[in-house]
GROMACS .gro file of C-alpha atoms in nm:
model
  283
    1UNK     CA    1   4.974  13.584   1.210
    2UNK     CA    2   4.959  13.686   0.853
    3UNK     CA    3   5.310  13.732   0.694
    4UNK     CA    4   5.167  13.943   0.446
    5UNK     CA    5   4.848  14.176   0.350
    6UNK     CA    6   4.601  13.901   0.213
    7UNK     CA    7   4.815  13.631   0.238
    8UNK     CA    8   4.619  13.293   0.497
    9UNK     CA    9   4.720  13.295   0.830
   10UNK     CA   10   5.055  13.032   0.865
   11UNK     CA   11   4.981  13.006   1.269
   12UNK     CA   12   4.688  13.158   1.423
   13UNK     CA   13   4.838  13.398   1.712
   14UNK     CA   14   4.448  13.310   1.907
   15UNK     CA   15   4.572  12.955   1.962
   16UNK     CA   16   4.921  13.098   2.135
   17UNK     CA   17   4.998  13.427   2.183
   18UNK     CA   18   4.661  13.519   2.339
   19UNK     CA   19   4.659  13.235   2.520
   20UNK     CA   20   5.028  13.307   2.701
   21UNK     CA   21   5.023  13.649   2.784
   22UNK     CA   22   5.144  13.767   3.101
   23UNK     CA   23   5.178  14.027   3.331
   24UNK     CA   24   5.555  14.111   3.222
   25UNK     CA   25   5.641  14.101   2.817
   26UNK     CA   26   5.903  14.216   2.634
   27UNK     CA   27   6.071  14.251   2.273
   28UNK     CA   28   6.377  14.239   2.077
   29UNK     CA   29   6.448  14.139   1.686
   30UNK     CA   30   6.688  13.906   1.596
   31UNK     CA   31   6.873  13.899   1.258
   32UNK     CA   32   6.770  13.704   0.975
   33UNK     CA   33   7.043  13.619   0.769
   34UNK     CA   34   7.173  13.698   0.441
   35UNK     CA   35   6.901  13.887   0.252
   36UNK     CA   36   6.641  13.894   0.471
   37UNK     CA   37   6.479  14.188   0.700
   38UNK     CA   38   6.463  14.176   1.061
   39UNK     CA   39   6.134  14.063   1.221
   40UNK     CA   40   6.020  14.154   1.561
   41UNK     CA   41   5.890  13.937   1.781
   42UNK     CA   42   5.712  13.922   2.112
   43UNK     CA   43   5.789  13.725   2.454
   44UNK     CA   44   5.655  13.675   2.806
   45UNK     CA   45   5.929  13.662   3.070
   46UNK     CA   46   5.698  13.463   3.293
   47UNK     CA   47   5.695  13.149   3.111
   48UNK     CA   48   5.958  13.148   2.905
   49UNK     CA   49   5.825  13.148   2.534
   50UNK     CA   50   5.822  13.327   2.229
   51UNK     CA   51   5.452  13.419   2.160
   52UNK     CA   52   5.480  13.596   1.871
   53UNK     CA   53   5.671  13.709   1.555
   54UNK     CA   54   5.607  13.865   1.239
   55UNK     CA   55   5.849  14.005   0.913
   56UNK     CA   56   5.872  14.410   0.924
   57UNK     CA   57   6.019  14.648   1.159
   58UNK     CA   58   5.873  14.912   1.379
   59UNK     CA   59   5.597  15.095   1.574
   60UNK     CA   60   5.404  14.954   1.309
   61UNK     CA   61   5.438  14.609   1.335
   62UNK     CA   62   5.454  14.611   1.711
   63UNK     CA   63   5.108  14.736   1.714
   64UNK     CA   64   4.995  14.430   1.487
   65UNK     CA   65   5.050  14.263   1.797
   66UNK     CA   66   4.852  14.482   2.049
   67UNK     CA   67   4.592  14.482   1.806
   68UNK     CA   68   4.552  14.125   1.811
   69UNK     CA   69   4.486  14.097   2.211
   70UNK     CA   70   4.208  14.179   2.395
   71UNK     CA   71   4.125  14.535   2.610
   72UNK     CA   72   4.143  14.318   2.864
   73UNK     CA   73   4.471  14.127   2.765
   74UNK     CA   74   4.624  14.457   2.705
   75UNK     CA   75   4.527  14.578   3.051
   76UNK     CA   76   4.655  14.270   3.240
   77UNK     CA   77   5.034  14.369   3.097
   78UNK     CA   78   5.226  14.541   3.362
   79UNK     CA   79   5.570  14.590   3.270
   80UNK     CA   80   5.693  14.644   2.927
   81UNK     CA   81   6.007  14.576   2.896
   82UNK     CA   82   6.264  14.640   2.615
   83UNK     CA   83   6.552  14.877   2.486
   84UNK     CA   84   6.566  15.281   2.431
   85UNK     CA   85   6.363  15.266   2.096
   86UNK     CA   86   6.119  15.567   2.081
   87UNK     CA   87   5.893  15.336   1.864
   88UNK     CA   88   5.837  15.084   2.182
   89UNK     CA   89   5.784  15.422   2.388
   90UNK     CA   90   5.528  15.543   2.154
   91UNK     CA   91   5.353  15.180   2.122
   92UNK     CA   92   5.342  15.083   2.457
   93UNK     CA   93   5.187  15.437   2.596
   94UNK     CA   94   4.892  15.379   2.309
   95UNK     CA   95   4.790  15.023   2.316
   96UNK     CA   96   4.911  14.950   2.702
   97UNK     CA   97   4.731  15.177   3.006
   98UNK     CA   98   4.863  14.991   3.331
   99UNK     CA   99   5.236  14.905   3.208
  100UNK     CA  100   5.499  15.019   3.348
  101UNK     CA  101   5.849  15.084   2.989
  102UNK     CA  102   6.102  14.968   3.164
  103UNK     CA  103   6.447  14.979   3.023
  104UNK     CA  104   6.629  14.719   2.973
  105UNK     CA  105   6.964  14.715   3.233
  106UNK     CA  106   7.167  14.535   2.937
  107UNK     CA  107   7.083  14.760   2.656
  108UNK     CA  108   7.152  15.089   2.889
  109UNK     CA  109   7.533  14.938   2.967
  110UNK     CA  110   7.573  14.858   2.579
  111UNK     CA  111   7.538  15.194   2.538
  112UNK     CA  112   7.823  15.273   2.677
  113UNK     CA  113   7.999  15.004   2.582
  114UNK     CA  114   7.893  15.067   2.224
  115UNK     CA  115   8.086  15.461   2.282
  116UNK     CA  116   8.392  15.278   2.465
  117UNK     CA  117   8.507  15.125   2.140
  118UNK     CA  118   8.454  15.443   1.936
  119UNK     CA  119   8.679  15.574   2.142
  120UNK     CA  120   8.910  15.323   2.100
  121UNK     CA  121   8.889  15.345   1.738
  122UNK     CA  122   8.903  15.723   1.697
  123UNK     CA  123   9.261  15.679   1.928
  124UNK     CA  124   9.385  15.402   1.807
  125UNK     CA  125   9.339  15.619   1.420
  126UNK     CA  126   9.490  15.860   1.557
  127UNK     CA  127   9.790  15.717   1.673
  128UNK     CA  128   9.801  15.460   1.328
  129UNK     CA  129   9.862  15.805   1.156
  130UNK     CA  130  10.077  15.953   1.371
  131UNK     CA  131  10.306  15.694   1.358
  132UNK     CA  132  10.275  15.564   1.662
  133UNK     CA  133  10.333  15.207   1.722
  134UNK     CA  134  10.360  15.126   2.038
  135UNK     CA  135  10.053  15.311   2.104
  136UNK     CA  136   9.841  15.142   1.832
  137UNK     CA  137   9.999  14.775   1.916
  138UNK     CA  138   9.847  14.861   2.302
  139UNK     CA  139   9.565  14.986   2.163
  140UNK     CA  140   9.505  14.699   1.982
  141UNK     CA  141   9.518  14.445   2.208
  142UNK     CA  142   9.269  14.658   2.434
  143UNK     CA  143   9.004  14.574   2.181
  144UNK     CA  144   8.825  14.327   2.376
  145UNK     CA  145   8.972  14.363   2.722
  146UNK     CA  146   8.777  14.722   2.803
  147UNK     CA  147   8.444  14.599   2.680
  148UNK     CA  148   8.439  14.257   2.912
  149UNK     CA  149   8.364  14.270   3.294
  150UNK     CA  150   8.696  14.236   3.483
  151UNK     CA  151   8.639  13.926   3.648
  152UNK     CA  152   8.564  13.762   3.279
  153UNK     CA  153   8.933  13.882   3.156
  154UNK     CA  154   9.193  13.647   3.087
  155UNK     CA  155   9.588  13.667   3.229
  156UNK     CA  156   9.698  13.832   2.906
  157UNK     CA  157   9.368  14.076   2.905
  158UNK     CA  158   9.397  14.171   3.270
  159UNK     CA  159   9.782  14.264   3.199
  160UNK     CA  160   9.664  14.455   2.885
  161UNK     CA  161   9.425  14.646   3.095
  162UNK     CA  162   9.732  14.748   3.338
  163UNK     CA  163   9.848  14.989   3.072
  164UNK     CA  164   9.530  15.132   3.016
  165UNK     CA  165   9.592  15.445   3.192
  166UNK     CA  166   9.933  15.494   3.008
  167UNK     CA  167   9.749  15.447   2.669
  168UNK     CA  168   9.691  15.813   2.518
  169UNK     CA  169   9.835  16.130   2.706
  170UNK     CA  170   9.497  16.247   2.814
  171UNK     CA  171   9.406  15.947   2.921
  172UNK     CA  172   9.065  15.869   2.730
  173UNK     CA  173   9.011  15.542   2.684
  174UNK     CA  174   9.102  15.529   3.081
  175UNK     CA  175   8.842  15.748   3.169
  176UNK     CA  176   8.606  15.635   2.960
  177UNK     CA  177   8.630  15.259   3.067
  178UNK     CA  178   8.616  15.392   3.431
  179UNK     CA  179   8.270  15.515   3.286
  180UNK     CA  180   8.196  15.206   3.120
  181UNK     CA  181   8.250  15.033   3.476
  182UNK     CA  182   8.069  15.299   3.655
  183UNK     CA  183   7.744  15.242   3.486
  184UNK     CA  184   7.793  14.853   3.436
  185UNK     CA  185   7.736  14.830   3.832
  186UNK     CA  186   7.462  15.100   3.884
  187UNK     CA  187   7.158  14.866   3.851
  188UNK     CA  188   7.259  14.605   4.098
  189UNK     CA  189   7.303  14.871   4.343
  190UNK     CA  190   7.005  15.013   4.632
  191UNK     CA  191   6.773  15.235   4.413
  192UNK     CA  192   6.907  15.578   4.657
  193UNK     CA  193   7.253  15.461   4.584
  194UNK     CA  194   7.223  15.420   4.236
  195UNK     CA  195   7.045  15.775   4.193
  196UNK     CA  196   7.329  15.948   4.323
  197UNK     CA  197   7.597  15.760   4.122
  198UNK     CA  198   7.378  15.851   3.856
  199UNK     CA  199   7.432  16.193   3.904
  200UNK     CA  200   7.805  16.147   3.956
  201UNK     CA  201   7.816  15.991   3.631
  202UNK     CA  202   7.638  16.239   3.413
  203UNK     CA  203   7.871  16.518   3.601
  204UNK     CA  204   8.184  16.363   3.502
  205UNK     CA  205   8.072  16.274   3.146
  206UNK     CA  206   7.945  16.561   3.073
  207UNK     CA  207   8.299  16.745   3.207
  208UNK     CA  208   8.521  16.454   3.035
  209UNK     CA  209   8.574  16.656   2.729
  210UNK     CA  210   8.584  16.331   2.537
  211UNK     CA  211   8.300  16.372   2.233
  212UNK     CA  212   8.150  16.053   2.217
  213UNK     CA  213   8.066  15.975   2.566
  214UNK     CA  214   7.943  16.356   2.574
  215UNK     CA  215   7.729  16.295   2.372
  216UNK     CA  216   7.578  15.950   2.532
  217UNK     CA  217   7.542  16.220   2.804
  218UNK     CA  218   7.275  16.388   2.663
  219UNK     CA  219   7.105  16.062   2.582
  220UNK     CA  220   7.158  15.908   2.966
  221UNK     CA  221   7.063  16.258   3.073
  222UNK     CA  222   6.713  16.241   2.892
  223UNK     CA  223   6.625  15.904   2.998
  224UNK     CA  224   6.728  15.923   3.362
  225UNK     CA  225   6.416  15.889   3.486
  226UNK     CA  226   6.366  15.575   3.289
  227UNK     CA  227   6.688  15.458   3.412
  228UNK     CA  228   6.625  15.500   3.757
  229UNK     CA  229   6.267  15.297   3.691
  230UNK     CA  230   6.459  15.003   3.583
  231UNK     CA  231   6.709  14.981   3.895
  232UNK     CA  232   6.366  14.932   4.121
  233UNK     CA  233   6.154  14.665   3.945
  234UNK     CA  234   6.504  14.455   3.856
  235UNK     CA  235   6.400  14.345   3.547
  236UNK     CA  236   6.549  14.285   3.193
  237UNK     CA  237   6.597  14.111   2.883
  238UNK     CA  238   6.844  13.852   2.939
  239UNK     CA  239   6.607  13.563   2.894
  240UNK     CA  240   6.504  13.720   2.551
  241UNK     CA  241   6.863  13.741   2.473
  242UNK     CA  242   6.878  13.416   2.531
  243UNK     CA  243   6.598  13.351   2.323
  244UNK     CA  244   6.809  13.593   2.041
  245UNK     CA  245   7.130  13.405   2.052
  246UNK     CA  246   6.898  13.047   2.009
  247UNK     CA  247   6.779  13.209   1.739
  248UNK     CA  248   7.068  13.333   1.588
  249UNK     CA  249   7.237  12.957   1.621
  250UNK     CA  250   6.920  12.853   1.433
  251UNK     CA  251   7.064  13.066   1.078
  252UNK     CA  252   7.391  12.935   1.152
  253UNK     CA  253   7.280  12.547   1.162
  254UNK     CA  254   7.024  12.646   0.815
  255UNK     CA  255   7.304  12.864   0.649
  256UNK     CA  256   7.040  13.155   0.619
  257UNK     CA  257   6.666  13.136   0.515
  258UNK     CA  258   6.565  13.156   0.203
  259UNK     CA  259   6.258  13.358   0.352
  260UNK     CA  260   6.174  13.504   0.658
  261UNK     CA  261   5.847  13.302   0.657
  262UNK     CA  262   6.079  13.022   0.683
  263UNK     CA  263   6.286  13.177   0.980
  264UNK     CA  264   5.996  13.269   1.163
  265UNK     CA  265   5.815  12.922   1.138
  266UNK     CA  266   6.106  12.775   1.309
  267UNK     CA  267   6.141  13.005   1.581
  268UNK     CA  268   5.783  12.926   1.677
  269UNK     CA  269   5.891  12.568   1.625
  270UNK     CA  270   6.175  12.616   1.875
  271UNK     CA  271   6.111  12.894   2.139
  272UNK     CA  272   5.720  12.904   2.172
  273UNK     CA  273   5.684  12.581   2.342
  274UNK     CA  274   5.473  12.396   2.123
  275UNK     CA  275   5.469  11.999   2.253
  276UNK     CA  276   5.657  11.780   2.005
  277UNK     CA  277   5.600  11.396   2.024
  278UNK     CA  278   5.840  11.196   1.741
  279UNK     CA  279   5.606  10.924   1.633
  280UNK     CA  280   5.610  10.553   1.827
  281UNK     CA  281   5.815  10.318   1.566
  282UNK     CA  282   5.576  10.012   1.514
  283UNK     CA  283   5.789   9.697   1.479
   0.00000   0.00000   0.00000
Protein backbone atom coordinates (compact mmCIF):
# COMPACT_ATOMS: atom_id res chain seq x y z
CA UNK A 1 0.00 0.00 0.00
CA UNK A 2 1.32 3.34 -0.97
CA UNK A 3 -0.17 6.23 1.13
CA UNK A 4 0.66 8.51 -1.47
CA UNK A 5 1.58 8.89 -5.41
CA UNK A 6 5.44 8.11 -5.28
CA UNK A 7 5.73 7.81 -1.86
CA UNK A 8 7.61 3.66 -0.75
CA UNK A 9 5.27 1.23 0.09
CA UNK A 10 4.75 1.34 4.32
CA UNK A 11 3.23 -2.48 4.15
CA UNK A 12 3.20 -4.41 1.06
CA UNK A 13 -0.68 -5.45 0.55
CA UNK A 14 1.12 -8.95 -1.52
CA UNK A 15 2.31 -10.17 1.88
CA UNK A 16 -1.53 -9.77 3.42
CA UNK A 17 -4.26 -8.73 1.67
CA UNK A 18 -3.68 -11.06 -1.30
CA UNK A 19 -2.86 -13.59 0.76
CA UNK A 20 -6.41 -13.43 2.94
CA UNK A 21 -8.94 -12.96 0.54
CA UNK A 22 -12.03 -14.77 0.69
CA UNK A 23 -15.05 -15.70 -0.80
CA UNK A 24 -17.20 -13.00 1.23
CA UNK A 25 -15.52 -9.24 1.75
CA UNK A 26 -16.80 -6.25 2.72
CA UNK A 27 -16.11 -2.39 3.52
CA UNK A 28 -16.80 0.44 5.69
CA UNK A 29 -14.55 3.70 6.74
CA UNK A 30 -14.04 4.59 10.05
CA UNK A 31 -13.31 8.17 11.27
CA UNK A 32 -10.01 9.50 11.79
CA UNK A 33 -10.00 12.03 14.25
CA UNK A 34 -9.53 15.61 14.48
CA UNK A 35 -8.12 16.81 11.14
CA UNK A 36 -7.80 13.94 9.34
CA UNK A 37 -9.87 12.37 6.22
CA UNK A 38 -11.59 9.20 6.33
CA UNK A 39 -9.81 6.15 4.86
CA UNK A 40 -11.49 3.13 3.55
CA UNK A 41 -10.53 -0.01 4.25
CA UNK A 42 -11.13 -3.59 3.23
CA UNK A 43 -12.16 -6.88 5.30
CA UNK A 44 -12.91 -10.58 4.84
CA UNK A 45 -15.81 -11.79 6.98
CA UNK A 46 -14.40 -15.28 6.84
CA UNK A 47 -11.48 -14.84 8.96
CA UNK A 48 -11.93 -12.05 10.74
CA UNK A 49 -9.21 -9.42 9.64
CA UNK A 50 -8.70 -6.21 8.24
CA UNK A 51 -6.75 -6.77 4.94
CA UNK A 52 -6.50 -3.58 3.78
CA UNK A 53 -6.65 0.25 4.21
CA UNK A 54 -5.59 3.23 2.52
CA UNK A 55 -6.16 7.44 3.12
CA UNK A 56 -8.86 8.84 0.44
CA UNK A 57 -12.43 8.25 -0.10
CA UNK A 58 -14.37 6.73 -2.90
CA UNK A 59 -14.91 4.62 -6.07
CA UNK A 60 -11.52 5.61 -6.55
CA UNK A 61 -9.71 4.33 -3.87
CA UNK A 62 -11.79 1.20 -3.62
CA UNK A 63 -10.56 0.26 -6.95
CA UNK A 64 -6.82 0.67 -5.69
CA UNK A 65 -7.72 -2.32 -4.00
CA UNK A 66 -9.24 -4.49 -6.84
CA UNK A 67 -6.45 -3.45 -8.78
CA UNK A 68 -4.03 -4.89 -6.55
CA UNK A 69 -5.57 -8.65 -6.66
CA UNK A 70 -5.42 -11.03 -9.14
CA UNK A 71 -8.26 -11.95 -12.14
CA UNK A 72 -8.35 -14.79 -10.38
CA UNK A 73 -8.57 -13.31 -6.75
CA UNK A 74 -11.20 -11.06 -8.02
CA UNK A 75 -13.18 -13.96 -9.41
CA UNK A 76 -13.02 -16.14 -6.26
CA UNK A 77 -15.09 -13.08 -4.33
CA UNK A 78 -18.67 -13.98 -4.07
CA UNK A 79 -20.51 -11.67 -2.01
CA UNK A 80 -19.76 -8.09 -1.66
CA UNK A 81 -21.02 -6.82 1.03
CA UNK A 82 -21.44 -3.19 2.29
CA UNK A 83 -23.92 -0.14 2.61
CA UNK A 84 -26.21 1.79 -0.16
CA UNK A 85 -23.18 3.79 -1.63
CA UNK A 86 -23.54 4.01 -5.48
CA UNK A 87 -19.65 4.16 -5.54
CA UNK A 88 -19.43 0.35 -4.03
CA UNK A 89 -22.29 -0.43 -6.70
CA UNK A 90 -20.32 0.97 -9.47
CA UNK A 91 -16.88 -0.70 -8.17
CA UNK A 92 -17.97 -3.95 -7.43
CA UNK A 93 -19.99 -4.50 -10.96
CA UNK A 94 -16.40 -3.43 -12.76
CA UNK A 95 -13.63 -5.12 -10.98
CA UNK A 96 -15.91 -8.18 -9.45
CA UNK A 97 -17.85 -10.69 -12.20
CA UNK A 98 -19.18 -13.58 -9.82
CA UNK A 99 -20.18 -11.37 -6.62
CA UNK A 100 -23.16 -11.13 -5.50
CA UNK A 101 -23.73 -6.47 -3.63
CA UNK A 102 -25.40 -7.37 -0.94
CA UNK A 103 -26.74 -4.76 1.37
CA UNK A 104 -25.94 -4.52 4.47
CA UNK A 105 -29.24 -5.43 6.98
CA UNK A 106 -27.76 -2.74 9.56
CA UNK A 107 -27.19 0.11 7.27
CA UNK A 108 -30.85 -0.46 5.54
CA UNK A 109 -32.55 -0.15 9.34
CA UNK A 110 -30.25 3.03 10.02
CA UNK A 111 -31.92 4.41 7.40
CA UNK A 112 -34.80 4.63 8.91
CA UNK A 113 -33.66 5.19 12.02
CA UNK A 114 -31.56 8.04 10.68
CA UNK A 115 -35.44 9.68 9.30
CA UNK A 116 -37.05 8.68 12.83
CA UNK A 117 -35.07 11.37 14.59
CA UNK A 118 -35.66 14.01 11.89
CA UNK A 119 -38.87 13.59 12.65
CA UNK A 120 -38.45 13.99 16.03
CA UNK A 121 -36.56 17.07 15.59
CA UNK A 122 -38.77 18.78 13.01
CA UNK A 123 -41.80 18.07 15.96
CA UNK A 124 -40.18 18.64 18.73
CA UNK A 125 -39.23 22.49 16.72
CA UNK A 126 -42.32 22.76 16.15
CA UNK A 127 -43.79 22.47 19.33
CA UNK A 128 -40.46 24.55 21.08
CA UNK A 129 -42.05 27.45 19.02
CA UNK A 130 -45.35 26.99 19.58
CA UNK A 131 -45.02 27.09 23.03
CA UNK A 132 -45.62 23.94 23.84
CA UNK A 133 -44.06 22.41 26.80
CA UNK A 134 -45.38 19.55 27.68
CA UNK A 135 -45.08 18.42 24.23
CA UNK A 136 -41.36 19.31 23.81
CA UNK A 137 -40.45 17.94 27.54
CA UNK A 138 -42.12 14.36 26.02
CA UNK A 139 -40.52 14.87 23.08
CA UNK A 140 -37.44 15.17 24.60
CA UNK A 141 -37.13 12.41 26.57
CA UNK A 142 -38.17 10.26 23.40
CA UNK A 143 -34.78 11.07 22.01
CA UNK A 144 -33.23 7.85 22.56
CA UNK A 145 -36.12 5.61 23.49
CA UNK A 146 -37.63 5.40 19.61
CA UNK A 147 -34.28 4.70 18.07
CA UNK A 148 -33.34 1.52 20.53
CA UNK A 149 -34.99 -1.98 20.07
CA UNK A 150 -37.71 -2.40 22.74
CA UNK A 151 -36.32 -5.10 24.58
CA UNK A 152 -32.93 -2.83 25.05
CA UNK A 153 -35.18 0.09 26.77
CA UNK A 154 -34.89 0.88 30.25
CA UNK A 155 -38.06 1.30 32.96
CA UNK A 156 -38.04 5.05 32.45
CA UNK A 157 -37.61 4.61 28.39
CA UNK A 158 -40.29 1.95 28.08
CA UNK A 159 -42.74 4.40 30.13
CA UNK A 160 -41.59 7.27 27.82
CA UNK A 161 -42.48 5.20 24.87
CA UNK A 162 -46.18 4.70 26.42
CA UNK A 163 -46.95 8.26 25.44
CA UNK A 164 -45.69 7.98 22.15
CA UNK A 165 -48.91 7.81 20.46
CA UNK A 166 -50.24 10.89 22.46
CA UNK A 167 -47.10 12.88 21.35
CA UNK A 168 -48.24 15.21 18.30
CA UNK A 169 -52.03 15.28 17.16
CA UNK A 170 -51.34 13.44 13.98
CA UNK A 171 -49.51 11.13 15.50
CA UNK A 172 -46.03 11.14 13.55
CA UNK A 173 -43.45 10.18 15.46
CA UNK A 174 -45.98 7.12 16.35
CA UNK A 175 -46.28 6.10 13.00
CA UNK A 176 -43.11 6.56 12.04
CA UNK A 177 -41.47 4.44 14.90
CA UNK A 178 -44.12 1.75 14.01
CA UNK A 179 -42.11 2.05 10.64
CA UNK A 180 -38.89 2.09 12.21
CA UNK A 181 -40.00 -1.32 13.96
CA UNK A 182 -41.53 -2.64 10.87
CA UNK A 183 -38.39 -2.67 8.91
CA UNK A 184 -36.00 -3.41 11.96
CA UNK A 185 -37.60 -7.08 11.89
CA UNK A 186 -37.94 -7.67 8.07
CA UNK A 187 -34.55 -9.40 7.55
CA UNK A 188 -34.81 -12.01 10.20
CA UNK A 189 -38.00 -13.00 8.74
CA UNK A 190 -38.65 -16.13 5.74
CA UNK A 191 -37.53 -14.42 2.45
CA UNK A 192 -41.71 -14.77 1.09
CA UNK A 193 -42.63 -13.19 4.33
CA UNK A 194 -40.37 -10.49 4.26
CA UNK A 195 -41.30 -9.59 0.49
CA UNK A 196 -44.72 -8.98 1.33
CA UNK A 197 -44.07 -6.86 4.48
CA UNK A 198 -41.96 -5.15 2.18
CA UNK A 199 -44.65 -4.16 0.17
CA UNK A 200 -46.81 -3.29 3.16
CA UNK A 201 -44.21 -1.02 4.21
CA UNK A 202 -43.57 1.00 1.10
CA UNK A 203 -47.64 1.28 0.87
CA UNK A 204 -47.99 2.82 4.14
CA UNK A 205 -44.92 5.10 3.83
CA UNK A 206 -45.57 6.21 0.88
CA UNK A 207 -49.48 7.11 2.15
CA UNK A 208 -48.08 8.43 5.70
CA UNK A 209 -48.04 11.95 4.53
CA UNK A 210 -45.08 12.49 6.81
CA UNK A 211 -42.08 14.10 4.38
CA UNK A 212 -39.13 12.54 5.56
CA UNK A 213 -39.99 8.97 5.66
CA UNK A 214 -41.68 9.74 2.10
CA UNK A 215 -38.99 10.40 0.94
CA UNK A 216 -36.81 7.25 2.35
CA UNK A 217 -39.69 5.73 0.31
CA UNK A 218 -38.43 6.46 -2.82
CA UNK A 219 -35.00 5.35 -1.77
CA UNK A 220 -36.36 1.75 -0.15
CA UNK A 221 -38.54 1.68 -3.24
CA UNK A 222 -35.44 1.79 -5.68
CA UNK A 223 -33.39 -0.63 -3.89
CA UNK A 224 -36.02 -3.26 -3.15
CA UNK A 225 -34.63 -5.66 -5.07
CA UNK A 226 -31.36 -5.27 -3.29
CA UNK A 227 -33.16 -5.45 -0.13
CA UNK A 228 -34.87 -8.49 -0.74
CA UNK A 229 -31.17 -10.05 -1.87
CA UNK A 230 -29.91 -9.40 1.52
CA UNK A 231 -32.87 -11.14 3.57
CA UNK A 232 -31.74 -14.58 1.57
CA UNK A 233 -27.93 -14.86 1.88
CA UNK A 234 -28.20 -13.45 5.80
CA UNK A 235 -25.30 -11.61 5.71
CA UNK A 236 -23.94 -8.22 7.04
CA UNK A 237 -21.52 -6.00 8.48
CA UNK A 238 -21.65 -6.40 12.08
CA UNK A 239 -18.24 -7.96 12.42
CA UNK A 240 -16.81 -4.91 10.45
CA UNK A 241 -18.63 -2.75 12.81
CA UNK A 242 -17.01 -4.32 15.22
CA UNK A 243 -13.88 -3.88 13.61
CA UNK A 244 -15.14 0.19 13.29
CA UNK A 245 -15.91 0.71 16.89
CA UNK A 246 -12.11 -1.08 17.75
CA UNK A 247 -11.00 1.31 15.66
CA UNK A 248 -12.67 4.17 16.77
CA UNK A 249 -11.50 3.24 20.63
CA UNK A 250 -8.01 3.23 19.04
CA UNK A 251 -8.32 7.56 18.42
CA UNK A 252 -9.81 7.77 21.69
CA UNK A 253 -6.80 5.90 23.64
CA UNK A 254 -4.10 8.18 20.98
CA UNK A 255 -6.22 11.45 21.37
CA UNK A 256 -6.32 11.69 17.43
CA UNK A 257 -3.48 11.03 14.87
CA UNK A 258 -1.38 13.35 13.89
CA UNK A 259 -1.61 11.58 10.34
CA UNK A 260 -3.63 9.15 8.86
CA UNK A 261 -0.46 7.17 7.96
CA UNK A 262 -0.22 6.89 11.58
CA UNK A 263 -3.95 5.72 12.08
CA UNK A 264 -3.77 3.34 9.45
CA UNK A 265 -0.44 1.63 10.59
CA UNK A 266 -2.13 0.81 13.77
CA UNK A 267 -5.17 -0.57 12.51
CA UNK A 268 -3.10 -3.07 10.56
CA UNK A 269 -1.24 -3.44 13.83
CA UNK A 270 -4.51 -4.28 15.60
CA UNK A 271 -7.24 -5.82 13.30
CA UNK A 272 -5.19 -7.60 10.47
CA UNK A 273 -3.87 -10.31 12.56
CA UNK A 274 -0.34 -9.93 12.28
CA UNK A 275 1.46 -12.43 15.09
CA UNK A 276 3.01 -10.34 17.86
CA UNK A 277 5.63 -12.06 20.18
CA UNK A 278 6.94 -9.41 23.17
CA UNK A 279 10.57 -10.36 23.38
CA UNK A 280 11.82 -13.28 26.10
CA UNK A 281 13.45 -11.07 29.10
CA UNK A 282 17.01 -12.63 29.54
CA UNK A 283 17.90 -12.59 33.25
Amino acid sequence: MTSRAGSPPAWDPRCRACSTVSPRSAWTRPATGRGARTSPWSSTTSRKRVVWAHDGYGKEVLDLFFRQLTDEQRASIKVATGDGAKWIDASVKEHLPNAERVLDSFHIVSWMTGTLDQVRKRLWNQARRGNDKTATETMKGLKYAVLKNPGDLTERQSGALETLRDTDPRGQLYRSWQLKELLRTLPHQPVGQAEAELKRWIFRASHSRIPEVVELCRKIRRRRDDILGTIGPGYSNARLEAFNNKIKVTIRMAYGFRHVDNLIAMIKLRCSGLPTHLPTPIL
